[in-house]
Amino acid sequence: MPAPSTRSINWPRFIISAYGPTFLSTIGYGAVIPLVGLTALDLGASLAVSALITSLIGLGHLVADLPASWITIKLGEKKAIAFACLWDAVWLIVAFQADDLLVLALAVFAFGLSGAVFGLARQVYLTEAIELRYRARALSSLGGTFRTGFFIGPIVGAAIIAHWNLSAAYLFAGIMCLLAAGVTLGLPSLPGEVRTRRRTLTQQPKLFSVLVAHVHTYATLGVGALTIQLVRAVRQTVLPLWCASLGLDPSHTSLIYGLSMGIDVSLFFIGGWIMDRFGRLWVAMPSMVILGIGLVGLAWAHTPVAVMVIAVVLGLGNGIGAGIMMILGSDSSPQDGRTQFLSGWRLVGDTGHSVGPLLLAGITALTSLSVATVSLGLLAWGGAGWLAYWIRRSPLGKIHHLVDVNEIAE
């Protein structure tokens, strides 16, 4: 189904419906995600168990990525988003009252499950609601909304802890998720849902058949997307570790990480505009090249000033590529079976996000942290070349701002 004309969209209402729930809920998530490990330690966990509980968020995403397509098709995008927000609110309240590690672990795993549903429903909605010529800006803005929420969230969380206690942050996050659900439910149906659903769930293309039909896309562009997410996850993990290896205190580490995040959240719309105007390649490849420069350069950053420079480089590389994972997936998605395809696409990306820190840890254990950063920087450059090759050979390489990707494919 062609996307509705953007001229017919009530933009203030659309912006609230598209980005409001995401912004509210990610502020809540941003307030508590950094605290999961500390909460586990307070409940008596060892460092290893604390790290394991924190990793359950990513595991929940992986487990739910494919089933999320069924939920999204069954409920529709709007109700699926609201359902995910309400689900999170319940489990955040559980975490707020948790006095046992098993209960905390279950709640954290539940966050990951709902995150898969929320992310898929939101991506499908924007893909169908926005014309192709505005798609990159729309999805990069969604990526920027996530980044902004996760930038503000920890600051709010720190203030809550200072005035109340650690567990109060979970209650705050639960309230934010309830507000996000209310914003979603209180608005008219999303543009992607203003259509007649002529087919029942049983008449939808089967998930497995859609995945098999597009296995070539997953094995080509999908590998590039996996590399993007892998490198991004490494970037988040390695900067604090490098600061610690240099003996910098937590306040300086936070300042450096905050500087990187500040650069990151300021560039998302520029990247989206470049992709809509000149094509996806002009952001996908430079983003990975710059991230590679940052990771390789980190091995030679031995002073606080040098680390700050590298932090800026990493923020630049990550910021201009905001939403690129979603954009490549949406551009590649078929009109028939889009939700099923994108659930597989998100599974590929989440796999890369989970593997990245493990790969960093493995290389560091066998060699050193500096060798690990250089190795992963080289991997980023390899990913840039891989993306450049396959974007040019795919319909994405022929996308112009007035051409529909489905027409190209035909």
GROMACS .gro file of C-alpha atoms in nm:
model
  410
    1MET     CA    1   0.000   0.000   0.000
    2PRO     CA    2   0.149   0.337  -0.092
    3ALA     CA    3   0.209   0.567   0.199
    4PRO     CA    4  -0.049   0.839   0.242
    5SER     CA    5   0.049   1.180   0.112
    6THR     CA    6   0.234   1.380   0.372
    7ARG     CA    7   0.032   1.682   0.265
    8SER     CA    8  -0.273   1.522   0.429
    9ILE     CA    9  -0.098   1.466   0.761
   10ASN     CA   10  -0.176   1.687   1.060
   11TRP     CA   11   0.189   1.743   1.145
   12PRO     CA   12   0.162   1.850   1.512
   13ARG     CA   13  -0.058   1.550   1.588
   14PHE     CA   14   0.159   1.322   1.376
   15ILE     CA   15   0.478   1.427   1.554
   16ILE     CA   16   0.317   1.360   1.892
   17SER     CA   17   0.186   1.020   1.785
   18ALA     CA   18   0.510   0.919   1.610
   19TYR     CA   19   0.766   1.039   1.859
   20GLY     CA   20   0.588   1.125   2.185
   21PRO     CA   21   0.554   0.770   2.323
   22THR     CA   22   0.911   0.692   2.221
   23PHE     CA   23   1.048   1.004   2.387
   24LEU     CA   24   0.856   0.951   2.712
   25SER     CA   25   0.932   0.581   2.746
   26THR     CA   26   1.301   0.611   2.659
   27ILE     CA   27   1.350   0.878   2.925
   28GLY     CA   28   1.216   0.620   3.168
   29TYR     CA   29   1.433   0.341   3.027
   30GLY     CA   30   1.736   0.570   3.026
   31ALA     CA   31   1.681   0.638   3.394
   32VAL     CA   32   1.684   0.269   3.493
   33ILE     CA   33   1.894   0.074   3.243
   34PRO     CA   34   2.226   0.197   3.391
   35LEU     CA   35   2.092   0.106   3.738
   36VAL     CA   36   2.007  -0.259   3.675
   37GLY     CA   37   2.355  -0.379   3.763
   38LEU     CA   38   2.367  -0.164   4.076
   39THR     CA   39   2.026  -0.292   4.185
   40ALA     CA   40   2.146  -0.649   4.144
   41LEU     CA   41   2.454  -0.573   4.354
   42ASP     CA   42   2.234  -0.422   4.625
   43LEU     CA   43   2.033  -0.745   4.630
   44GLY     CA   44   2.348  -0.949   4.689
   45ALA     CA   45   2.461  -1.042   4.339
   46SER     CA   46   2.824  -1.086   4.247
   47LEU     CA   47   2.973  -0.879   3.966
   48ALA     CA   48   2.934  -1.171   3.725
   49VAL     CA   49   2.569  -1.227   3.818
   50SER     CA   50   2.503  -0.855   3.796
   51ALA     CA   51   2.643  -0.846   3.442
   52LEU     CA   52   2.435  -1.152   3.353
   53ILE     CA   53   2.113  -0.990   3.475
   54THR     CA   54   2.190  -0.674   3.279
   55SER     CA   55   2.243  -0.881   2.963
   56LEU     CA   56   1.890  -1.026   2.992
   57ILE     CA   57   1.752  -0.712   2.826
   58GLY     CA   58   1.933  -0.798   2.505
   59LEU     CA   59   1.836  -1.162   2.537
   60GLY     CA   60   1.471  -1.059   2.569
   61HIS     CA   61   1.500  -0.863   2.245
   62LEU     CA   62   1.643  -1.162   2.063
   63VAL     CA   63   1.376  -1.399   2.193
   64ALA     CA   64   1.089  -1.166   2.103
   65ASP     CA   65   1.207  -1.024   1.770
   66LEU     CA   66   1.026  -1.281   1.556
   67PRO     CA   67   0.712  -1.329   1.774
   68ALA     CA   68   0.680  -0.948   1.776
   69SER     CA   69   0.560  -0.965   1.416
   70TRP     CA   70   0.260  -1.178   1.517
   71ILE     CA   71   0.168  -0.938   1.799
   72THR     CA   72   0.201  -0.633   1.575
   73ILE     CA   73  -0.013  -0.786   1.299
   74LYS     CA   74  -0.270  -0.910   1.548
   75LEU     CA   75  -0.309  -0.583   1.740
   76GLY     CA   76  -0.211  -0.326   1.480
   77GLU     CA   77   0.073  -0.079   1.522
   78LYS     CA   78  -0.101   0.162   1.760
   79LYS     CA   79  -0.232  -0.102   2.000
   80ALA     CA   80   0.098  -0.294   1.988
   81ILE     CA   81   0.289   0.019   2.097
   82ALA     CA   82   0.040   0.085   2.378
   83PHE     CA   83   0.054  -0.280   2.485
   84ALA     CA   84   0.433  -0.271   2.506
   85CYS     CA   85   0.423   0.047   2.717
   86LEU     CA   86   0.166  -0.098   2.957
   87TRP     CA   87   0.361  -0.424   2.981
   88ASP     CA   88   0.674  -0.230   3.072
   89ALA     CA   89   0.489  -0.023   3.330
   90VAL     CA   90   0.377  -0.341   3.508
   91TRP     CA   91   0.725  -0.494   3.514
   92LEU     CA   92   0.892  -0.167   3.616
   93ILE     CA   93   0.665  -0.159   3.919
   94VAL     CA   94   0.765  -0.521   3.987
   95ALA     CA   95   1.131  -0.415   3.968
   96PHE     CA   96   1.054  -0.121   4.199
   97GLN     CA   97   0.932  -0.366   4.465
   98ALA     CA   98   1.180  -0.646   4.391
   99ASP     CA   99   1.362  -0.782   4.692
  100ASP     CA  100   1.490  -1.096   4.521
  101LEU     CA  101   1.740  -1.143   4.237
  102LEU     CA  102   1.513  -1.385   4.052
  103VAL     CA  103   1.226  -1.133   4.048
  104LEU     CA  104   1.461  -0.859   3.924
  105ALA     CA  105   1.598  -1.088   3.651
  106LEU     CA  106   1.247  -1.176   3.536
  107ALA     CA  107   1.151  -0.808   3.519
  108VAL     CA  108   1.465  -0.717   3.323
  109PHE     CA  109   1.401  -0.999   3.075
  110ALA     CA  110   1.042  -0.873   3.036
  111PHE     CA  111   1.176  -0.526   2.941
  112GLY     CA  112   1.360  -0.685   2.651
  113LEU     CA  113   1.051  -0.874   2.533
  114SER     CA  114   0.838  -0.560   2.514
  115GLY     CA  115   1.120  -0.359   2.360
  116ALA     CA  116   1.113  -0.586   2.056
  117VAL     CA  117   0.739  -0.531   2.010
  118PHE     CA  118   0.764  -0.155   2.062
  119GLY     CA  119   1.053  -0.114   1.819
  120LEU     CA  120   0.897  -0.324   1.543
  121ALA     CA  121   0.553  -0.163   1.567
  122ARG     CA  122   0.702   0.185   1.558
  123GLN     CA  123   0.922   0.106   1.258
  124VAL     CA  124   0.638  -0.052   1.060
  125TYR     CA  125   0.416   0.245   1.137
  126LEU     CA  126   0.664   0.506   1.013
  127THR     CA  127   0.755   0.298   0.709
  128GLU     CA  128   0.391   0.289   0.598
  129ALA     CA  129   0.295   0.637   0.713
  130ILE     CA  130   0.566   0.841   0.544
  131GLU     CA  131   0.643   0.886   0.176
  132LEU     CA  132   0.976   0.745   0.063
  133ARG     CA  133   1.123   1.089   0.000
  134TYR     CA  134   1.087   1.173   0.372
  135ARG     CA  135   1.155   0.825   0.510
  136ALA     CA  136   1.518   0.874   0.609
  137ARG     CA  137   1.442   1.195   0.796
  138ALA     CA  138   1.146   1.030   0.970
  139LEU     CA  139   1.340   0.722   1.080
  140SER     CA  140   1.659   0.910   1.166
  141SER     CA  141   1.445   1.138   1.380
  142LEU     CA  142   1.309   0.827   1.551
  143GLY     CA  143   1.666   0.716   1.615
  144GLY     CA  144   1.741   1.065   1.744
  145THR     CA  145   1.440   1.047   1.976
  146PHE     CA  146   1.576   0.726   2.128
  147ARG     CA  147   1.916   0.886   2.173
  148THR     CA  148   1.771   1.200   2.330
  149GLY     CA  149   1.563   0.997   2.573
  150PHE     CA  150   1.859   0.789   2.676
  151PHE     CA  151   2.065   1.106   2.714
  152ILE     CA  152   1.810   1.275   2.942
  153GLY     CA  153   1.708   0.962   3.131
  154PRO     CA  154   2.032   0.902   3.325
  155ILE     CA  155   2.039   1.267   3.434
  156VAL     CA  156   1.685   1.241   3.566
  157GLY     CA  157   1.764   0.905   3.725
  158ALA     CA  158   2.063   1.052   3.907
  159ALA     CA  159   1.848   1.333   4.046
  160ILE     CA  160   1.580   1.086   4.163
  161ILE     CA  161   1.838   0.868   4.339
  162ALA     CA  162   1.990   1.173   4.507
  163HIS     CA  163   1.653   1.283   4.647
  164TRP     CA  164   1.495   0.943   4.716
  165ASN     CA  165   1.663   0.607   4.652
  166LEU     CA  166   1.771   0.365   4.383
  167SER     CA  167   1.440   0.184   4.347
  168ALA     CA  168   1.246   0.510   4.304
  169ALA     CA  169   1.391   0.539   3.952
  170TYR     CA  170   1.196   0.226   3.852
  171LEU     CA  171   0.873   0.383   3.972
  172PHE     CA  172   0.951   0.696   3.770
  173ALA     CA  173   1.016   0.482   3.460
  174GLY     CA  174   0.686   0.300   3.513
  175ILE     CA  175   0.501   0.632   3.527
  176MET     CA  176   0.670   0.745   3.206
  177CYS     CA  177   0.560   0.425   3.032
  178LEU     CA  178   0.202   0.479   3.149
  179LEU     CA  179   0.215   0.831   3.008
  180ALA     CA  180   0.351   0.694   2.680
  181ALA     CA  181   0.064   0.443   2.661
  182GLY     CA  182  -0.184   0.720   2.734
  183VAL     CA  183  -0.045   0.942   2.459
  184THR     CA  184  -0.070   0.652   2.216
  185LEU     CA  185  -0.424   0.550   2.309
  186GLY     CA  186  -0.554   0.907   2.335
  187LEU     CA  187  -0.475   0.993   1.974
  188PRO     CA  188  -0.657   0.900   1.653
  189SER     CA  189  -0.547   0.584   1.475
  190LEU     CA  190  -0.199   0.610   1.335
  191PRO     CA  191  -0.177   0.676   0.961
  192GLY     CA  192  -0.044   0.324   0.900
  193GLU     CA  193  -0.364   0.186   1.049
  194VAL     CA  194  -0.614   0.401   0.859
  195ARG     CA  195  -0.688   0.130   0.608
  196THR     CA  196  -0.917  -0.165   0.568
  197ARG     CA  197  -0.760  -0.481   0.701
  198ARG     CA  198  -0.898  -0.710   0.435
  199ARG     CA  199  -0.700  -1.014   0.536
  200THR     CA  200  -0.721  -1.200   0.860
  201LEU     CA  201  -0.413  -1.300   1.054
  202THR     CA  202  -0.425  -1.650   0.906
  203GLN     CA  203  -0.419  -1.502   0.556
  204GLN     CA  204  -0.104  -1.302   0.621
  205PRO     CA  205   0.218  -1.432   0.464
  206LYS     CA  206   0.381  -1.684   0.695
  207LEU     CA  207   0.680  -1.559   0.889
  208PHE     CA  208   0.910  -1.841   0.784
  209SER     CA  209   0.817  -1.811   0.416
  210VAL     CA  210   0.892  -1.436   0.420
  211LEU     CA  211   1.228  -1.493   0.589
  212VAL     CA  212   1.325  -1.763   0.338
  213ALA     CA  213   1.212  -1.554   0.041
  214HIS     CA  214   1.444  -1.272   0.148
  215VAL     CA  215   1.740  -1.474   0.271
  216HIS     CA  216   1.964  -1.309   0.009
  217THR     CA  217   1.886  -0.965   0.151
  218TYR     CA  218   1.963  -1.082   0.504
  219ALA     CA  219   2.289  -1.241   0.386
  220THR     CA  220   2.406  -0.927   0.203
  221LEU     CA  221   2.266  -0.601   0.337
  222GLY     CA  222   2.172  -0.780   0.658
  223VAL     CA  223   2.535  -0.866   0.729
  224GLY     CA  224   2.619  -0.499   0.684
  225ALA     CA  225   2.340  -0.405   0.925
  226LEU     CA  226   2.469  -0.661   1.175
  227THR     CA  227   2.813  -0.501   1.153
  228ILE     CA  228   2.665  -0.156   1.214
  229GLN     CA  229   2.496  -0.271   1.533
  230LEU     CA  230   2.803  -0.466   1.645
  231VAL     CA  231   3.031  -0.165   1.609
  232ARG     CA  232   2.780   0.065   1.778
  233ALA     CA  233   2.754  -0.168   2.077
  234VAL     CA  234   3.133  -0.182   2.102
  235ARG     CA  235   3.149   0.196   2.089
  236GLN     CA  236   2.917   0.221   2.390
  237THR     CA  237   3.116  -0.035   2.587
  238VAL     CA  238   3.475   0.047   2.505
  239LEU     CA  239   3.485   0.418   2.590
  240PRO     CA  240   3.421   0.376   2.965
  241LEU     CA  241   3.657   0.077   2.972
  242TRP     CA  242   3.934   0.276   2.806
  243CYS     CA  243   3.888   0.563   3.052
  244ALA     CA  244   3.913   0.314   3.338
  245SER     CA  245   4.230   0.162   3.191
  246LEU     CA  246   4.389   0.509   3.195
  247GLY     CA  247   4.294   0.556   3.559
  248LEU     CA  248   4.043   0.835   3.498
  249ASP     CA  249   3.794   0.884   3.780
  250PRO     CA  250   3.420   0.823   3.724
  251SER     CA  251   3.340   1.194   3.700
  252HIS     CA  252   3.584   1.244   3.412
  253THR     CA  253   3.459   0.926   3.247
  254SER     CA  254   3.101   1.050   3.269
  255LEU     CA  255   3.204   1.387   3.123
  256ILE     CA  256   3.378   1.223   2.828
  257TYR     CA  257   3.091   0.983   2.764
  258GLY     CA  258   2.842   1.269   2.794
  259LEU     CA  259   3.040   1.472   2.540
  260SER     CA  260   3.022   1.183   2.295
  261MET     CA  261   2.649   1.145   2.352
  262GLY     CA  262   2.595   1.519   2.312
  263ILE     CA  263   2.758   1.515   1.968
  264ASP     CA  264   2.561   1.199   1.887
  265VAL     CA  265   2.214   1.339   1.960
  266SER     CA  266   2.277   1.665   1.773
  267LEU     CA  267   2.334   1.516   1.427
  268PHE     CA  268   2.045   1.279   1.358
  269PHE     CA  269   1.840   1.512   1.136
  270ILE     CA  270   2.142   1.610   0.926
  271GLY     CA  271   2.211   1.244   0.853
  272GLY     CA  272   1.848   1.186   0.758
  273TRP     CA  273   1.847   1.486   0.524
  274ILE     CA  274   2.164   1.364   0.351
  275MET     CA  275   2.011   1.019   0.298
  276ASP     CA  276   1.688   1.158   0.156
  277ARG     CA  277   1.873   1.402  -0.069
  278PHE     CA  278   2.171   1.200  -0.190
  279GLY     CA  279   2.103   0.836  -0.099
  280ARG     CA  280   2.163   0.589   0.181
  281LEU     CA  281   2.521   0.515   0.081
  282TRP     CA  282   2.632   0.869   0.164
  283VAL     CA  283   2.566   0.813   0.532
  284ALA     CA  284   2.601   0.436   0.579
  285MET     CA  285   2.961   0.424   0.456
  286PRO     CA  286   3.093   0.748   0.615
  287SER     CA  287   2.934   0.657   0.949
  288MET     CA  288   3.120   0.326   0.959
  289VAL     CA  289   3.445   0.479   0.835
  290ILE     CA  290   3.435   0.746   1.107
  291LEU     CA  291   3.350   0.490   1.377
  292GLY     CA  292   3.645   0.282   1.255
  293ILE     CA  293   3.874   0.586   1.278
  294GLY     CA  294   3.756   0.644   1.634
  295LEU     CA  295   3.810   0.285   1.744
  296VAL     CA  296   4.154   0.258   1.583
  297GLY     CA  297   4.256   0.601   1.714
  298LEU     CA  298   4.149   0.509   2.066
  299ALA     CA  299   4.448   0.275   2.093
  300TRP     CA  300   4.676   0.581   2.075
  301ALA     CA  301   4.470   0.803   2.306
  302HIS     CA  302   4.665   0.811   2.633
  303THR     CA  303   4.562   1.148   2.777
  304PRO     CA  304   4.220   1.283   2.880
  305VAL     CA  305   4.229   1.539   2.598
  306ALA     CA  306   4.307   1.270   2.340
  307VAL     CA  307   4.024   1.053   2.470
  308MET     CA  308   3.787   1.349   2.449
  309VAL     CA  309   3.884   1.399   2.084
  310ILE     CA  310   3.816   1.032   2.014
  311ALA     CA  311   3.484   1.059   2.199
  312VAL     CA  312   3.384   1.342   1.965
  313VAL     CA  313   3.483   1.132   1.661
  314LEU     CA  314   3.279   0.835   1.784
  315GLY     CA  315   2.981   1.060   1.858
  316LEU     CA  316   3.007   1.209   1.508
  317GLY     CA  317   3.019   0.868   1.340
  318ASN     CA  318   2.730   0.732   1.540
  319GLY     CA  319   2.521   1.051   1.522
  320ILE     CA  320   2.513   1.095   1.145
  321GLY     CA  321   2.410   0.730   1.114
  322ALA     CA  322   2.108   0.762   1.342
  323GLY     CA  323   1.830   0.537   1.214
  324ILE     CA  324   2.040   0.386   0.933
  325MET     CA  325   1.967   0.031   1.052
  326MET     CA  326   1.591   0.096   1.038
  327ILE     CA  327   1.615   0.286   0.710
  328LEU     CA  328   1.799   0.008   0.528
  329GLY     CA  329   1.547  -0.244   0.662
  330SER     CA  330   1.243  -0.035   0.567
  331ASP     CA  331   1.380   0.031   0.218
  332SER     CA  332   1.442  -0.340   0.168
  333SER     CA  333   1.107  -0.455   0.311
  334PRO     CA  334   0.842  -0.593   0.074
  335GLN     CA  335   0.496  -0.441   0.068
  336ASP     CA  336   0.344  -0.783   0.128
  337GLY     CA  337   0.493  -0.927   0.447
  338ARG     CA  338   0.665  -0.608   0.561
  339THR     CA  339   0.608  -0.671   0.933
  340GLN     CA  340   0.743  -1.026   0.909
  341PHE     CA  341   1.047  -0.912   0.709
  342LEU     CA  342   1.129  -0.635   0.954
  343SER     CA  343   1.103  -0.871   1.250
  344GLY     CA  344   1.377  -1.080   1.088
  345TRP     CA  345   1.575  -0.768   1.008
  346ARG     CA  346   1.561  -0.654   1.370
  347LEU     CA  347   1.672  -1.000   1.483
  348VAL     CA  348   1.981  -0.962   1.265
  349GLY     CA  349   2.057  -0.620   1.412
  350ASP     CA  350   1.996  -0.726   1.771
  351THR     CA  351   2.228  -1.022   1.717
  352GLY     CA  352   2.504  -0.783   1.617
  353HIS     CA  353   2.431  -0.564   1.919
  354SER     CA  354   2.461  -0.866   2.149
  355VAL     CA  355   2.773  -1.007   1.985
  356GLY     CA  356   2.969  -0.679   1.988
  357PRO     CA  357   3.052  -0.659   2.360
  358LEU     CA  358   3.123  -1.035   2.368
  359LEU     CA  359   3.368  -0.998   2.080
  360LEU     CA  360   3.534  -0.703   2.253
  361ALA     CA  361   3.567  -0.905   2.574
  362GLY     CA  362   3.702  -1.210   2.391
  363ILE     CA  363   3.972  -1.024   2.197
  364THR     CA  364   4.070  -0.828   2.508
  365ALA     CA  365   4.102  -1.149   2.711
  366LEU     CA  366   4.327  -1.306   2.446
  367THR     CA  367   4.536  -0.997   2.370
  368SER     CA  368   4.472  -0.648   2.511
  369LEU     CA  369   4.211  -0.375   2.502
  370SER     CA  370   4.412  -0.170   2.251
  371VAL     CA  371   4.439  -0.466   2.013
  372ALA     CA  372   4.066  -0.521   2.051
  373THR     CA  373   3.981  -0.160   1.962
  374VAL     CA  374   4.205  -0.166   1.655
  375SER     CA  375   4.063  -0.502   1.543
  376LEU     CA  376   3.707  -0.380   1.574
  377GLY     CA  377   3.795  -0.053   1.402
  378LEU     CA  378   3.924  -0.258   1.108
  379LEU     CA  379   3.599  -0.455   1.119
  380ALA     CA  380   3.408  -0.126   1.094
  381TRP     CA  381   3.605  -0.034   0.782
  382GLY     CA  382   3.533  -0.376   0.637
  383GLY     CA  383   3.165  -0.319   0.712
  384ALA     CA  384   3.179   0.015   0.531
  385GLY     CA  385   3.314  -0.154   0.220
  386TRP     CA  386   3.058  -0.433   0.244
  387LEU     CA  387   2.771  -0.182   0.272
  388ALA     CA  388   2.904   0.026  -0.017
  389TYR     CA  389   2.915  -0.280  -0.241
  390TRP     CA  390   2.573  -0.420  -0.157
  391ILE     CA  391   2.386  -0.090  -0.140
  392ARG     CA  392   2.506  -0.013  -0.494
  393ARG     CA  393   2.396  -0.358  -0.616
  394SER     CA  394   2.054  -0.345  -0.448
  395PRO     CA  395   1.743  -0.137  -0.523
  396LEU     CA  396   1.862   0.096  -0.245
  397GLY     CA  397   2.138   0.217  -0.473
  398LYS     CA  398   1.877   0.343  -0.720
  399ILE     CA  399   1.652   0.522  -0.471
  400HIS     CA  400   1.587   0.887  -0.545
  401HIS     CA  401   1.365   1.109  -0.340
  402LEU     CA  402   1.067   1.080  -0.577
  403VAL     CA  403   1.088   0.707  -0.657
  404ASP     CA  404   0.910   0.427  -0.470
  405VAL     CA  405   1.129   0.134  -0.376
  406ASN     CA  406   0.859  -0.115  -0.470
  407GLU     CA  407   0.845   0.026  -0.824
  408ILE     CA  408   1.222  -0.016  -0.850
  409ALA     CA  409   1.204  -0.377  -0.735
  410GLU     CA  410   0.943  -0.453  -1.002
   0.00000   0.00000   0.00000
